[in-house]
PDB file of C-alpha atoms and ligand atoms in Angstrom:
ATOM      1  CA  MET F 201     124.973 173.187  92.804  1.00 61.00           C
ATOM      2  CA  PHE F 202     123.884 176.560  91.447  1.00 71.00           C
ATOM      3  CA  ASP F 203     127.085 178.409  92.103  1.00 72.00           C
ATOM      4  CA  SER F 204     126.527 181.299  89.716  1.00 74.00           C
ATOM      5  CA  ILE F 205     122.980 182.187  90.871  1.00 82.00           C
ATOM      6  CA  THR F 206     123.946 181.762  94.504  1.00 85.00           C
ATOM      7  CA  GLY F 207     126.918 184.051  93.979  1.00 85.00           C
ATOM      8  CA  SER F 208     124.956 186.724  92.183  1.00 87.00           C
ATOM      9  CA  ILE F 209     122.168 186.652  94.790  1.00 89.00           C
ATOM     10  CA  LYS F 210     124.845 187.289  97.424  1.00 89.00           C
ATOM     11  CA  ASN F 211     126.093 190.214  95.320  1.00 91.00           C
ATOM     12  CA  ALA F 212     122.558 191.586  95.191  1.00 93.00           C
ATOM     13  CA  VAL F 213     122.214 191.337  98.988  1.00 92.00           C
ATOM     14  CA  ASN F 214     125.530 193.124  99.427  1.00 92.00           C
ATOM     15  CA  LYS F 215     124.342 196.111  97.423  1.00 94.00           C
ATOM     16  CA  ILE F 216     122.282 197.088 100.426  1.00 94.00           C
ATOM     17  CA  ARG F 217     124.641 199.173 102.544  1.00 86.00           C
ATOM     18  CA  HIS F 218     122.551 201.034 105.059  1.00 85.00           C
ATOM     19  CA  LYS F 219     119.215 200.627 106.732  1.00 86.00           C
ATOM     20  CA  ASP F 220     116.311 202.314 104.915  1.00 87.00           C
ATOM     21  CA  ASP F 221     118.532 203.133 101.912  1.00 91.00           C
ATOM     22  CA  VAL F 222     116.082 203.142  99.003  1.00 94.00           C
ATOM     23  CA  ALA F 223     118.751 203.758  96.344  1.00 95.00           C
ATOM     24  CA  SER F 224     120.735 200.721  97.433  1.00 95.00           C
ATOM     25  CA  LEU F 225     117.605 198.577  97.431  1.00 96.00           C
ATOM     26  CA  LYS F 226     117.021 199.614  93.824  1.00 96.00           C
ATOM     27  CA  LYS F 227     120.576 198.459  92.981  1.00 96.00           C
ATOM     28  CA  ALA F 228     119.993 195.169  94.781  1.00 96.00           C
ATOM     29  CA  ILE F 229     116.763 194.617  92.866  1.00 97.00           C
ATOM     30  CA  THR F 230     118.470 195.321  89.546  1.00 96.00           C
ATOM     31  CA  GLU F 231     121.218 192.820  90.396  1.00 95.00           C
ATOM     32  CA  LEU F 232     118.634 190.209  91.479  1.00 95.00           C
ATOM     33  CA  LYS F 233     116.733 190.625  88.245  1.00 95.00           C
ATOM     34  CA  LYS F 234     119.886 190.144  86.199  1.00 93.00           C
ATOM     35  CA  SER F 235     120.850 187.017  88.104  1.00 91.00           C
ATOM     36  CA  LEU F 236     117.410 185.428  87.733  1.00 92.00           C
ATOM     37  CA  LEU F 237     117.269 186.066  84.012  1.00 92.00           C
ATOM     38  CA  LYS F 238     120.768 184.648  83.612  1.00 90.00           C
ATOM     39  CA  ALA F 239     119.633 181.514  85.472  1.00 89.00           C
ATOM     40  CA  ASP F 240     116.940 180.976  82.829  1.00 88.00           C
ATOM     41  CA  VAL F 241     114.062 182.159  84.966  1.00 91.00           C
ATOM     42  CA  HIS F 242     111.220 183.281  82.674  1.00 92.00           C
ATOM     43  CA  HIS F 243     111.010 187.080  82.349  1.00 94.00           C
ATOM     44  CA  LYS F 244     107.422 187.215  83.640  1.00 93.00           C
ATOM     45  CA  THR F 245     108.362 185.115  86.654  1.00 94.00           C
ATOM     46  CA  THR F 246     111.364 187.322  87.265  1.00 95.00           C
ATOM     47  CA  LYS F 247     109.273 190.497  87.053  1.00 96.00           C
ATOM     48  CA  GLU F 248     106.708 189.274  89.527  1.00 95.00           C
ATOM     49  CA  LEU F 249     109.321 187.958  91.908  1.00 96.00           C
ATOM     50  CA  VAL F 250     111.426 191.125  92.053  1.00 97.00           C
ATOM     51  CA  THR F 251     108.376 193.368  92.386  1.00 97.00           C
ATOM     52  CA  ASN F 252     107.194 191.363  95.370  1.00 97.00           C
ATOM     53  CA  VAL F 253     110.659 191.229  96.961  1.00 97.00           C
ATOM     54  CA  GLU F 254     110.984 195.008  96.646  1.00 97.00           C
ATOM     55  CA  LEU F 255     107.567 195.643  98.197  1.00 97.00           C
ATOM     56  CA  GLU F 256     108.107 193.158 101.019  1.00 97.00           C
ATOM     57  CA  THR F 257     111.573 194.502 101.836  1.00 97.00           C
ATOM     58  CA  LYS F 258     110.216 198.065 102.031  1.00 96.00           C
ATOM     59  CA  ALA F 259     107.331 196.958 104.207  1.00 96.00           C
ATOM     60  CA  ALA F 260     109.669 195.191 106.620  1.00 96.00           C
ATOM     61  CA  GLY F 261     112.250 198.021 106.615  1.00 96.00           C
ATOM     62  CA  ILE F 262     115.116 198.040 104.120  1.00 96.00           C
ATOM     63  CA  GLY F 263     118.120 195.999 105.197  1.00 95.00           C
ATOM     64  CA  GLN F 264     120.073 192.926 104.106  1.00 95.00           C
ATOM     65  CA  ASP F 265     118.111 190.603 106.401  1.00 95.00           C
ATOM     66  CA  SER F 266     114.707 191.817 105.303  1.00 96.00           C
ATOM     67  CA  PHE F 267     115.741 191.588 101.651  1.00 96.00           C
ATOM     68  CA  LEU F 268     116.971 188.023 102.097  1.00 95.00           C
ATOM     69  CA  ASN F 269     113.830 187.033 104.078  1.00 96.00           C
ATOM     70  CA  ALA F 270     111.589 188.519 101.401  1.00 97.00           C
ATOM     71  CA  LEU F 271     113.503 186.671  98.690  1.00 96.00           C
ATOM     72  CA  LYS F 272     113.346 183.384 100.591  1.00 95.00           C
ATOM     73  CA  SER F 273     109.610 183.714 101.181  1.00 96.00           C
ATOM     74  CA  GLU F 274     108.855 184.731  97.569  1.00 95.00           C
ATOM     75  CA  LEU F 275     110.960 181.877  96.120  1.00 95.00           C
ATOM     76  CA  THR F 276     109.223 179.378  98.382  1.00 94.00           C
ATOM     77  CA  LYS F 277     105.804 180.760  97.493  1.00 93.00           C
ATOM     78  CA  LEU F 278     106.639 180.503  93.822  1.00 91.00           C
ATOM     79  CA  LEU F 279     107.725 176.896  94.058  1.00 92.00           C
ATOM     80  CA  THR F 280     104.804 175.847  96.157  1.00 90.00           C
ATOM     81  CA  THR F 281     102.211 175.240  93.477  1.00 82.00           C
ATOM     82  CA  GLU F 282      98.856 174.214  94.822  1.00 79.00           C
ATOM     83  CA  GLY F 283      98.651 170.463  94.645  1.00 77.00           C
ATOM     84  CA  ASN F 284     100.855 167.714  95.826  1.00 79.00           C
ATOM     85  CA  GLN F 285     104.469 166.829  96.052  1.00 85.00           C
ATOM     86  CA  GLY F 286     105.332 163.146  95.548  1.00 94.00           C
ATOM     87  CA  PHE F 287     102.610 160.607  94.778  1.00 96.00           C
ATOM     88  CA  VAL F 288      98.859 160.713  95.139  1.00 95.00           C
ATOM     89  CA  PHE F 289      97.437 157.221  95.415  1.00 96.00           C
ATOM     90  CA  SER F 290      94.057 156.247  94.136  1.00 96.00           C
ATOM     91  CA  SER F 291      91.554 154.846  96.626  1.00 95.00           C
ATOM     92  CA  THR F 292      90.927 152.020  94.168  1.00 95.00           C
ATOM     93  CA  PRO F 293      94.241 150.428  93.229  1.00 96.00           C
ATOM     94  CA  PRO F 294      96.068 150.167  90.958  1.00 98.00           C
ATOM     95  CA  THR F 295      97.025 153.832  90.783  1.00 98.00           C
ATOM     96  CA  THR F 296      97.761 154.239  87.092  1.00 98.00           C
ATOM     97  CA  ILE F 297     100.445 156.780  86.173  1.00 98.00           C
ATOM     98  CA  LEU F 298     101.260 157.717  82.605  1.00 98.00           C
ATOM     99  CA  MET F 299     104.867 158.786  82.132  1.00 98.00           C
ATOM    100  CA  THR F 300     105.240 161.302  79.310  1.00 97.00           C
ATOM    101  CA  GLY F 301     108.038 163.426  77.958  1.00 96.00           C
ATOM    102  CA  LEU F 302     110.261 164.097  74.998  1.00 95.00           C
ATOM    103  CA  GLN F 303     112.783 161.540  73.842  1.00 94.00           C
ATOM    104  CA  GLY F 304     116.020 161.819  75.841  1.00 95.00           C
ATOM    105  CA  SER F 305     114.338 163.663  78.697  1.00 96.00           C
ATOM    106  CA  GLY F 306     114.948 160.753  81.032  1.00 97.00           C
ATOM    107  CA  LYS F 307     111.428 159.316  80.911  1.00 97.00           C
ATOM    108  CA  THR F 308     112.369 155.618  80.887  1.00 97.00           C
ATOM    109  CA  THR F 309     115.013 156.109  83.574  1.00 98.00           C
ATOM    110  CA  THR F 310     112.558 158.092  85.693  1.00 98.00           C
ATOM    111  CA  THR F 311     109.946 155.367  85.309  1.00 98.00           C
ATOM    112  CA  GLY F 312     112.477 152.937  86.788  1.00 98.00           C
ATOM    113  CA  LYS F 313     113.459 155.364  89.547  1.00 98.00           C
ATOM    114  CA  LEU F 314     109.845 155.906  90.600  1.00 98.00           C
ATOM    115  CA  ALA F 315     109.186 152.162  90.537  1.00 98.00           C
ATOM    116  CA  ASN F 316     112.220 151.624  92.728  1.00 98.00           C
ATOM    117  CA  TYR F 317     111.124 154.443  95.049  1.00 98.00           C
ATOM    118  CA  LEU F 318     107.703 152.790  95.447  1.00 98.00           C
ATOM    119  CA  LYS F 319     109.146 149.333  95.864  1.00 98.00           C
ATOM    120  CA  THR F 320     111.402 150.477  98.721  1.00 98.00           C
ATOM    121  CA  ARG F 321     108.213 151.813 100.330  1.00 97.00           C
ATOM    122  CA  LYS F 322     106.556 148.396 100.114  1.00 97.00           C
ATOM    123  CA  LYS F 323     104.253 149.102  97.179  1.00 98.00           C
ATOM    124  CA  LYS F 324     103.563 146.359  94.658  1.00 98.00           C
ATOM    125  CA  VAL F 325     104.585 147.958  91.342  1.00 98.00           C
ATOM    126  CA  LEU F 326     104.181 147.028  87.694  1.00 98.00           C
ATOM    127  CA  VAL F 327     105.900 148.927  84.904  1.00 98.00           C
ATOM    128  CA  ALA F 328     104.573 148.751  81.347  1.00 98.00           C
ATOM    129  CA  ALA F 329     106.792 149.162  78.298  1.00 98.00           C
ATOM    130  CA  CYS F 330     104.706 151.254  75.889  1.00 97.00           C
ATOM    131  CA  ASP F 331     107.500 153.346  74.350  1.00 96.00           C
ATOM    132  CA  LEU F 332     107.655 151.672  70.978  1.00 94.00           C
ATOM    133  CA  GLN F 333     109.045 154.811  69.367  1.00 89.00           C
ATOM    134  CA  ARG F 334     112.644 154.572  70.545  1.00 86.00           C
ATOM    135  CA  LEU F 335     114.080 151.245  69.464  1.00 82.00           C
ATOM    136  CA  ALA F 336     115.964 150.488  72.666  1.00 94.00           C
ATOM    137  CA  ALA F 337     113.383 151.758  75.133  1.00 95.00           C
ATOM    138  CA  VAL F 338     111.618 148.415  75.801  1.00 97.00           C
ATOM    139  CA  GLU F 339     114.963 146.656  76.241  1.00 97.00           C
ATOM    140  CA  GLN F 340     116.153 149.460  78.557  1.00 97.00           C
ATOM    141  CA  LEU F 341     113.032 149.157  80.745  1.00 98.00           C
ATOM    142  CA  LYS F 342     113.421 145.345  80.860  1.00 98.00           C
ATOM    143  CA  GLN F 343     116.981 145.777  82.107  1.00 98.00           C
ATOM    144  CA  ILE F 344     115.962 148.378  84.681  1.00 98.00           C
ATOM    145  CA  ALA F 345     113.064 146.206  85.928  1.00 98.00           C
ATOM    146  CA  ALA F 346     115.413 143.252  86.336  1.00 98.00           C
ATOM    147  CA  GLN F 347     117.950 145.407  88.166  1.00 98.00           C
ATOM    148  CA  ILE F 348     115.447 146.838  90.660  1.00 98.00           C
ATOM    149  CA  GLU F 349     113.478 143.579  90.798  1.00 98.00           C
ATOM    150  CA  VAL F 350     110.145 145.085  89.775  1.00 98.00           C
ATOM    151  CA  ASP F 351     107.625 143.302  87.516  1.00 98.00           C
ATOM    152  CA  ILE F 352     107.315 144.490  83.933  1.00 98.00           C
ATOM    153  CA  TYR F 353     104.616 144.022  81.316  1.00 98.00           C
ATOM    154  CA  PHE F 354     105.748 144.042  77.689  1.00 98.00           C
ATOM    155  CA  ASP F 355     104.662 142.400  74.449  1.00 97.00           C
ATOM    156  CA  ASP F 356     107.362 142.115  71.799  1.00 95.00           C
ATOM    157  CA  ASN F 357     104.793 140.977  69.204  1.00 95.00           C
ATOM    158  CA  GLU F 358     102.386 143.869  69.697  1.00 96.00           C
ATOM    159  CA  LYS F 359     102.923 147.108  67.783  1.00 94.00           C
ATOM    160  CA  ASP F 360     100.016 149.033  69.302  1.00 96.00           C
ATOM    161  CA  PRO F 361     100.964 150.794  72.564  1.00 97.00           C
ATOM    162  CA  VAL F 362      97.273 151.234  73.430  1.00 98.00           C
ATOM    163  CA  LYS F 363      96.754 147.458  73.526  1.00 98.00           C
ATOM    164  CA  ILE F 364      99.874 146.964  75.633  1.00 98.00           C
ATOM    165  CA  ALA F 365      98.822 149.658  78.106  1.00 98.00           C
ATOM    166  CA  LYS F 366      95.322 148.193  78.349  1.00 98.00           C
ATOM    167  CA  ALA F 367      96.650 144.667  78.891  1.00 98.00           C
ATOM    168  CA  ALA F 368      99.092 145.912  81.535  1.00 98.00           C
ATOM    169  CA  GLN F 369      96.261 147.617  83.381  1.00 98.00           C
ATOM    170  CA  GLU F 370      94.161 144.440  83.285  1.00 98.00           C
ATOM    171  CA  LYS F 371      97.092 142.488  84.724  1.00 98.00           C
ATOM    172  CA  ALA F 372      97.686 145.131  87.433  1.00 98.00           C
ATOM    173  CA  THR F 373      94.013 145.062  88.420  1.00 98.00           C
ATOM    174  CA  LYS F 374      93.701 141.278  88.423  1.00 98.00           C
ATOM    175  CA  GLU F 375      96.927 140.731  90.326  1.00 98.00           C
ATOM    176  CA  LEU F 376      96.347 143.469  92.866  1.00 98.00           C
ATOM    177  CA  TYR F 377      99.234 145.784  92.113  1.00 98.00           C
ATOM    178  CA  ASP F 378      99.285 149.059  94.019  1.00 98.00           C
ATOM    179  CA  VAL F 379     100.759 151.127  91.210  1.00 98.00           C
ATOM    180  CA  LEU F 380     101.098 150.797  87.438  1.00 98.00           C
ATOM    181  CA  LEU F 381     103.678 153.045  85.750  1.00 98.00           C
ATOM    182  CA  ILE F 382     103.254 153.262  81.985  1.00 98.00           C
ATOM    183  CA  ASP F 383     106.286 154.399  79.963  1.00 98.00           C
ATOM    184  CA  THR F 384     105.012 156.040  76.788  1.00 97.00           C
ATOM    185  CA  ALA F 385     106.643 157.114  73.554  1.00 94.00           C
ATOM    186  CA  GLY F 386     108.609 160.333  73.284  1.00 90.00           C
ATOM    187  CA  ARG F 387     109.941 162.163  70.253  1.00 84.00           C
ATOM    188  CA  LEU F 388     112.663 164.670  69.654  1.00 79.00           C
ATOM    189  CA  ALA F 389     110.030 167.387  69.344  1.00 81.00           C
ATOM    190  CA  ILE F 390     106.305 167.618  69.869  1.00 81.00           C
ATOM    191  CA  ASP F 391     104.303 166.494  66.824  1.00 89.00           C
ATOM    192  CA  GLU F 392     100.726 165.598  66.122  1.00 90.00           C
ATOM    193  CA  GLU F 393     101.336 161.871  65.839  1.00 89.00           C
ATOM    194  CA  LEU F 394     102.940 161.743  69.284  1.00 90.00           C
ATOM    195  CA  MET F 395     100.113 163.661  70.871  1.00 93.00           C
ATOM    196  CA  ALA F 396      97.482 161.557  69.100  1.00 94.00           C
ATOM    197  CA  GLN F 397      99.102 158.369  70.363  1.00 94.00           C
ATOM    198  CA  LEU F 398      99.340 159.722  73.902  1.00 96.00           C
ATOM    199  CA  LYS F 399      95.697 160.741  73.825  1.00 96.00           C
ATOM    200  CA  ASN F 400      94.751 157.232  72.695  1.00 97.00           C
ATOM    201  CA  VAL F 401      96.737 155.628  75.505  1.00 97.00           C
ATOM    202  CA  LYS F 402      95.216 158.098  77.967  1.00 98.00           C
ATOM    203  CA  ASP F 403      91.677 157.381  76.819  1.00 98.00           C
ATOM    204  CA  ALA F 404      92.239 153.644  76.989  1.00 98.00           C
ATOM    205  CA  VAL F 405      93.569 153.490  80.546  1.00 98.00           C
ATOM    206  CA  ASN F 406      92.077 156.635  82.094  1.00 98.00           C
ATOM    207  CA  PRO F 407      95.140 157.274  84.269  1.00 98.00           C
ATOM    208  CA  ASP F 408      94.934 158.666  87.797  1.00 98.00           C
ATOM    209  CA  GLU F 409      97.947 160.824  87.097  1.00 97.00           C
ATOM    210  CA  ILE F 410      99.942 161.989  84.107  1.00 98.00           C
ATOM    211  CA  PHE F 411     103.537 162.930  84.880  1.00 98.00           C
ATOM    212  CA  TYR F 412     105.633 164.981  82.494  1.00 97.00           C
ATOM    213  CA  VAL F 413     109.355 164.400  82.682  1.00 98.00           C
ATOM    214  CA  ALA F 414     111.138 167.648  81.920  1.00 97.00           C
ATOM    215  CA  ASP F 415     114.860 167.806  81.258  1.00 96.00           C
ATOM    216  CA  SER F 416     116.280 170.584  83.483  1.00 94.00           C
ATOM    217  CA  LEU F 417     119.148 171.087  81.057  1.00 94.00           C
ATOM    218  CA  THR F 418     116.847 172.323  78.288  1.00 94.00           C
ATOM    219  CA  GLY F 419     116.149 175.612  80.147  1.00 90.00           C
ATOM    220  CA  HIS F 420     113.313 177.667  78.688  1.00 90.00           C
ATOM    221  CA  ASP F 421     112.348 174.827  76.323  1.00 93.00           C
ATOM    222  CA  ALA F 422     111.422 172.662  79.327  1.00 94.00           C
ATOM    223  CA  THR F 423     108.803 175.219  80.284  1.00 94.00           C
ATOM    224  CA  LYS F 424     107.489 175.542  76.724  1.00 94.00           C
ATOM    225  CA  THR F 425     107.133 171.798  76.144  1.00 95.00           C
ATOM    226  CA  ALA F 426     105.555 171.214  79.582  1.00 96.00           C
ATOM    227  CA  THR F 427     102.994 173.886  78.681  1.00 95.00           C
ATOM    228  CA  SER F 428     102.221 172.160  75.373  1.00 95.00           C
ATOM    229  CA  PHE F 429     101.783 168.802  77.085  1.00 96.00           C
ATOM    230  CA  LYS F 430      99.544 170.416  79.670  1.00 96.00           C
ATOM    231  CA  GLU F 431      97.368 172.047  77.009  1.00 95.00           C
ATOM    232  CA  GLN F 432      97.198 169.037  74.710  1.00 94.00           C
ATOM    233  CA  ILE F 433      97.195 166.024  77.048  1.00 95.00           C
ATOM    234  CA  GLY F 434      96.676 167.469  80.508  1.00 96.00           C
ATOM    235  CA  ILE F 435      99.419 166.804  83.041  1.00 96.00           C
ATOM    236  CA  ASP F 436      99.099 166.462  86.814  1.00 96.00           C
ATOM    237  CA  GLY F 437     102.746 166.755  87.818  1.00 96.00           C
ATOM    238  CA  VAL F 438     106.221 167.454  86.556  1.00 96.00           C
ATOM    239  CA  VAL F 439     109.346 165.453  87.314  1.00 97.00           C
ATOM    240  CA  LEU F 440     112.477 167.505  86.737  1.00 96.00           C
ATOM    241  CA  SER F 441     115.199 165.182  85.520  1.00 97.00           C
ATOM    242  CA  LYS F 442     118.960 165.844  85.426  1.00 97.00           C
ATOM    243  CA  TYR F 443     118.692 168.428  88.181  1.00 94.00           C
ATOM    244  CA  ASP F 444     122.179 167.321  89.280  1.00 92.00           C
ATOM    245  CA  GLY F 445     123.635 168.685  86.041  1.00 91.00           C
ATOM    246  CA  ASP F 446     121.693 171.960  86.109  1.00 87.00           C
ATOM    247  CA  THR F 447     124.128 174.734  87.000  1.00 82.00           C
ATOM    248  CA  LYS F 448     121.574 177.535  86.486  1.00 84.00           C
ATOM    249  CA  GLY F 449     118.655 176.513  88.655  1.00 83.00           C
ATOM    250  CA  GLY F 450     115.956 178.693  87.122  1.00 88.00           C
ATOM    251  CA  VAL F 451     113.941 176.058  85.363  1.00 91.00           C
ATOM    252  CA  ALA F 452     112.100 174.888  88.503  1.00 91.00           C
ATOM    253  CA  LEU F 453     110.978 178.461  89.167  1.00 91.00           C
ATOM    254  CA  SER F 454     109.769 178.975  85.605  1.00 92.00           C
ATOM    255  CA  ILE F 455     107.911 175.658  85.425  1.00 93.00           C
ATOM    256  CA  ALA F 456     106.208 176.182  88.773  1.00 90.00           C
ATOM    257  CA  HIS F 457     105.141 179.705  87.837  1.00 90.00           C
ATOM    258  CA  GLN F 458     104.458 179.446  84.089  1.00 92.00           C
ATOM    259  CA  VAL F 459     103.044 175.931  83.795  1.00 94.00           C
ATOM    260  CA  GLY F 460     101.096 175.977  87.011  1.00 91.00           C
ATOM    261  CA  VAL F 461     101.436 172.283  87.629  1.00 93.00           C
ATOM    262  CA  PRO F 462     103.023 170.917  90.837  1.00 94.00           C
ATOM    263  CA  LEU F 463     106.611 169.712  90.669  1.00 95.00           C
ATOM    264  CA  ARG F 464     106.540 166.232  92.176  1.00 96.00           C
ATOM    265  CA  PHE F 465     110.067 164.832  92.050  1.00 97.00           C
ATOM    266  CA  ILE F 466     113.575 165.798  90.988  1.00 96.00           C
ATOM    267  CA  GLY F 467     116.042 163.462  89.358  1.00 97.00           C
ATOM    268  CA  ILE F 468     119.525 163.955  90.755  1.00 96.00           C
ATOM    269  CA  GLY F 469     121.665 161.385  88.970  1.00 98.00           C
ATOM    270  CA  GLU F 470     121.672 158.433  86.631  1.00 97.00           C
ATOM    271  CA  LYS F 471     121.285 155.665  89.194  1.00 98.00           C
ATOM    272  CA  MET F 472     117.968 154.239  90.390  1.00 98.00           C
ATOM    273  CA  PRO F 473     118.014 155.743  93.881  1.00 98.00           C
ATOM    274  CA  ASP F 474     118.776 159.209  92.464  1.00 98.00           C
ATOM    275  CA  ILE F 475     115.324 160.699  92.850  1.00 98.00           C
ATOM    276  CA  GLU F 476     113.844 162.958  95.546  1.00 96.00           C
ATOM    277  CA  VAL F 477     110.409 164.273  96.342  1.00 96.00           C
ATOM    278  CA  PHE F 478     110.371 167.939  95.313  1.00 95.00           C
ATOM    279  CA  ILE F 479     110.481 170.019  98.469  1.00 93.00           C
ATOM    280  CA  PRO F 480     110.357 173.783  97.838  1.00 93.00           C
ATOM    281  CA  ASP F 481     112.297 174.727 101.013  1.00 92.00           C
ATOM    282  CA  ARG F 482     115.128 172.456 100.066  1.00 91.00           C
ATOM    283  CA  ILE F 483     115.420 173.965  96.561  1.00 90.00           C
ATOM    284  CA  VAL F 484     115.326 177.489  97.950  1.00 93.00           C
ATOM    285  CA  SER F 485     118.139 176.613 100.390  1.00 91.00           C
ATOM    286  CA  ARG F 486     120.196 175.280  97.479  1.00 87.00           C
ATOM    287  CA  LEU F 487     119.524 178.427  95.438  1.00 88.00           C
ATOM    288  CA  LEU F 488     120.496 180.709  98.264  1.00 88.00           C
ATOM    289  CA  GLY F 489     123.556 178.623  99.176  1.00 82.00           C
TER     290      GLY F 489
HETATM  291  P1  GDP N 207     114.029 158.784  77.483  1.00 58.48           P
HETATM  292  O1  GDP N 207     114.345 158.818  75.995  1.00 58.48           O
HETATM  293  O2  GDP N 207     113.250 160.018  77.856  1.00 58.48           O
HETATM  294  O3  GDP N 207     113.365 157.541  77.942  1.00 58.48           O
HETATM  295  O4  GDP N 207     115.423 158.991  78.226  1.00 58.48           O
HETATM  296  P2  GDP N 207     116.313 157.986  79.084  1.00 58.48           P
HETATM  297  O5  GDP N 207     115.567 157.509  80.275  1.00 58.48           O
HETATM  298  O6  GDP N 207     116.928 156.959  78.207  1.00 58.48           O
HETATM  299  O7  GDP N 207     117.434 158.992  79.616  1.00 58.48           O
HETATM  300  C1  GDP N 207     118.311 159.704  78.751  1.00 58.48           C
HETATM  301  C2  GDP N 207     119.649 159.909  79.462  1.00 58.48           C
HETATM  302  O8  GDP N 207     119.490 160.770  80.570  1.00 58.48           O
HETATM  303  C3  GDP N 207     120.234 158.608  80.014  1.00 58.48           C
HETATM  304  O9  GDP N 207     121.633 158.597  79.794  1.00 58.48           O
HETATM  305  C4  GDP N 207     119.946 158.707  81.520  1.00 58.48           C
HETATM  306  O10 GDP N 207     120.882 157.987  82.308  1.00 58.48           O
HETATM  307  C5  GDP N 207     120.057 160.204  81.740  1.00 58.48           C
HETATM  308  N1  GDP N 207     119.312 160.656  82.933  1.00 58.48           N
HETATM  309  C6  GDP N 207     118.004 160.474  83.216  1.00 58.48           C
HETATM  310  N2  GDP N 207     117.685 161.093  84.372  1.00 58.48           N
HETATM  311  C7  GDP N 207     118.815 161.658  84.856  1.00 58.48           C
HETATM  312  C8  GDP N 207     119.143 162.461  86.013  1.00 58.48           C
HETATM  313  O11 GDP N 207     118.288 162.786  86.895  1.00 58.48           O
HETATM  314  N3  GDP N 207     120.427 162.866  86.130  1.00 58.48           N
HETATM  315  C9  GDP N 207     121.383 162.548  85.195  1.00 58.48           C
HETATM  316  N4  GDP N 207     122.634 162.995  85.381  1.00 58.48           N
HETATM  317  N5  GDP N 207     121.136 161.816  84.099  1.00 58.48           N
HETATM  318  C10 GDP N 207     119.839 161.386  83.929  1.00 58.48           C
END
């Protein structure tokens, strides 16, 4: 998956020739730093990571094994943000989840994938079509809902997403749904109107969780926009979409470290079952090859 970073991490490990060879550890650290930056890992994240790997390797006694163990443990630590992986259900159903993200990030697809994930785990799920920004979004969600056989709330005559979200929540409460997933509007870039609309929807339904769908392929921008959403709306979790197409692999590390919000799921393809709970160990294994 991440051939280039995996290859360059192996090169870094191979720089260490002899036990307790400080000069070779320095070379390995330089190589590691280069490979992380090339994989789009944020420079601050990179700095912290390599400093800790160097210290840990020295403490354990310089060698290829101790270097690799230190790297594995630091990567895992970095990806394990305090919080939860997967879903957190409210004690008073329906658990209302607001799906946010920029246009094209995979928000509508991810809403369908999560609904499908819940349905296969015997949860009663309702999706609500509140993305009135992108012309085809409501139609797309209708098609997805039909395909996965999940109920959908939409209102083709209503132009106010706040009213649709509120009505969907009333239906979900009355009809005893376990989870309500609300697909909201996205835009090509963050603007005030988008944020104002999201805040209005948020205030109207008081969601249990706000998920931000981040497109892995946008590299450093994914971290920047997730940070803006966190500051302006407040987000509880990140879903990394298009992870299957990410050849660099650094975005998960940057988001976990820089945004400080737990990564919940990763999207690994275009089809409905292509979603996984984010498990740090699994990602570290993929990075290390
Ligand atoms: P939205 O504008 O954020 O609602 O974006 P969409 O849900 O329409 O998704 C945009 C494109 O990304 C579509 O072609 C999706 O099939 C694709 N997509 C979404 N998630 C993934 C993923 O995890 N992997 C891949 N390969 N494609 C994805």
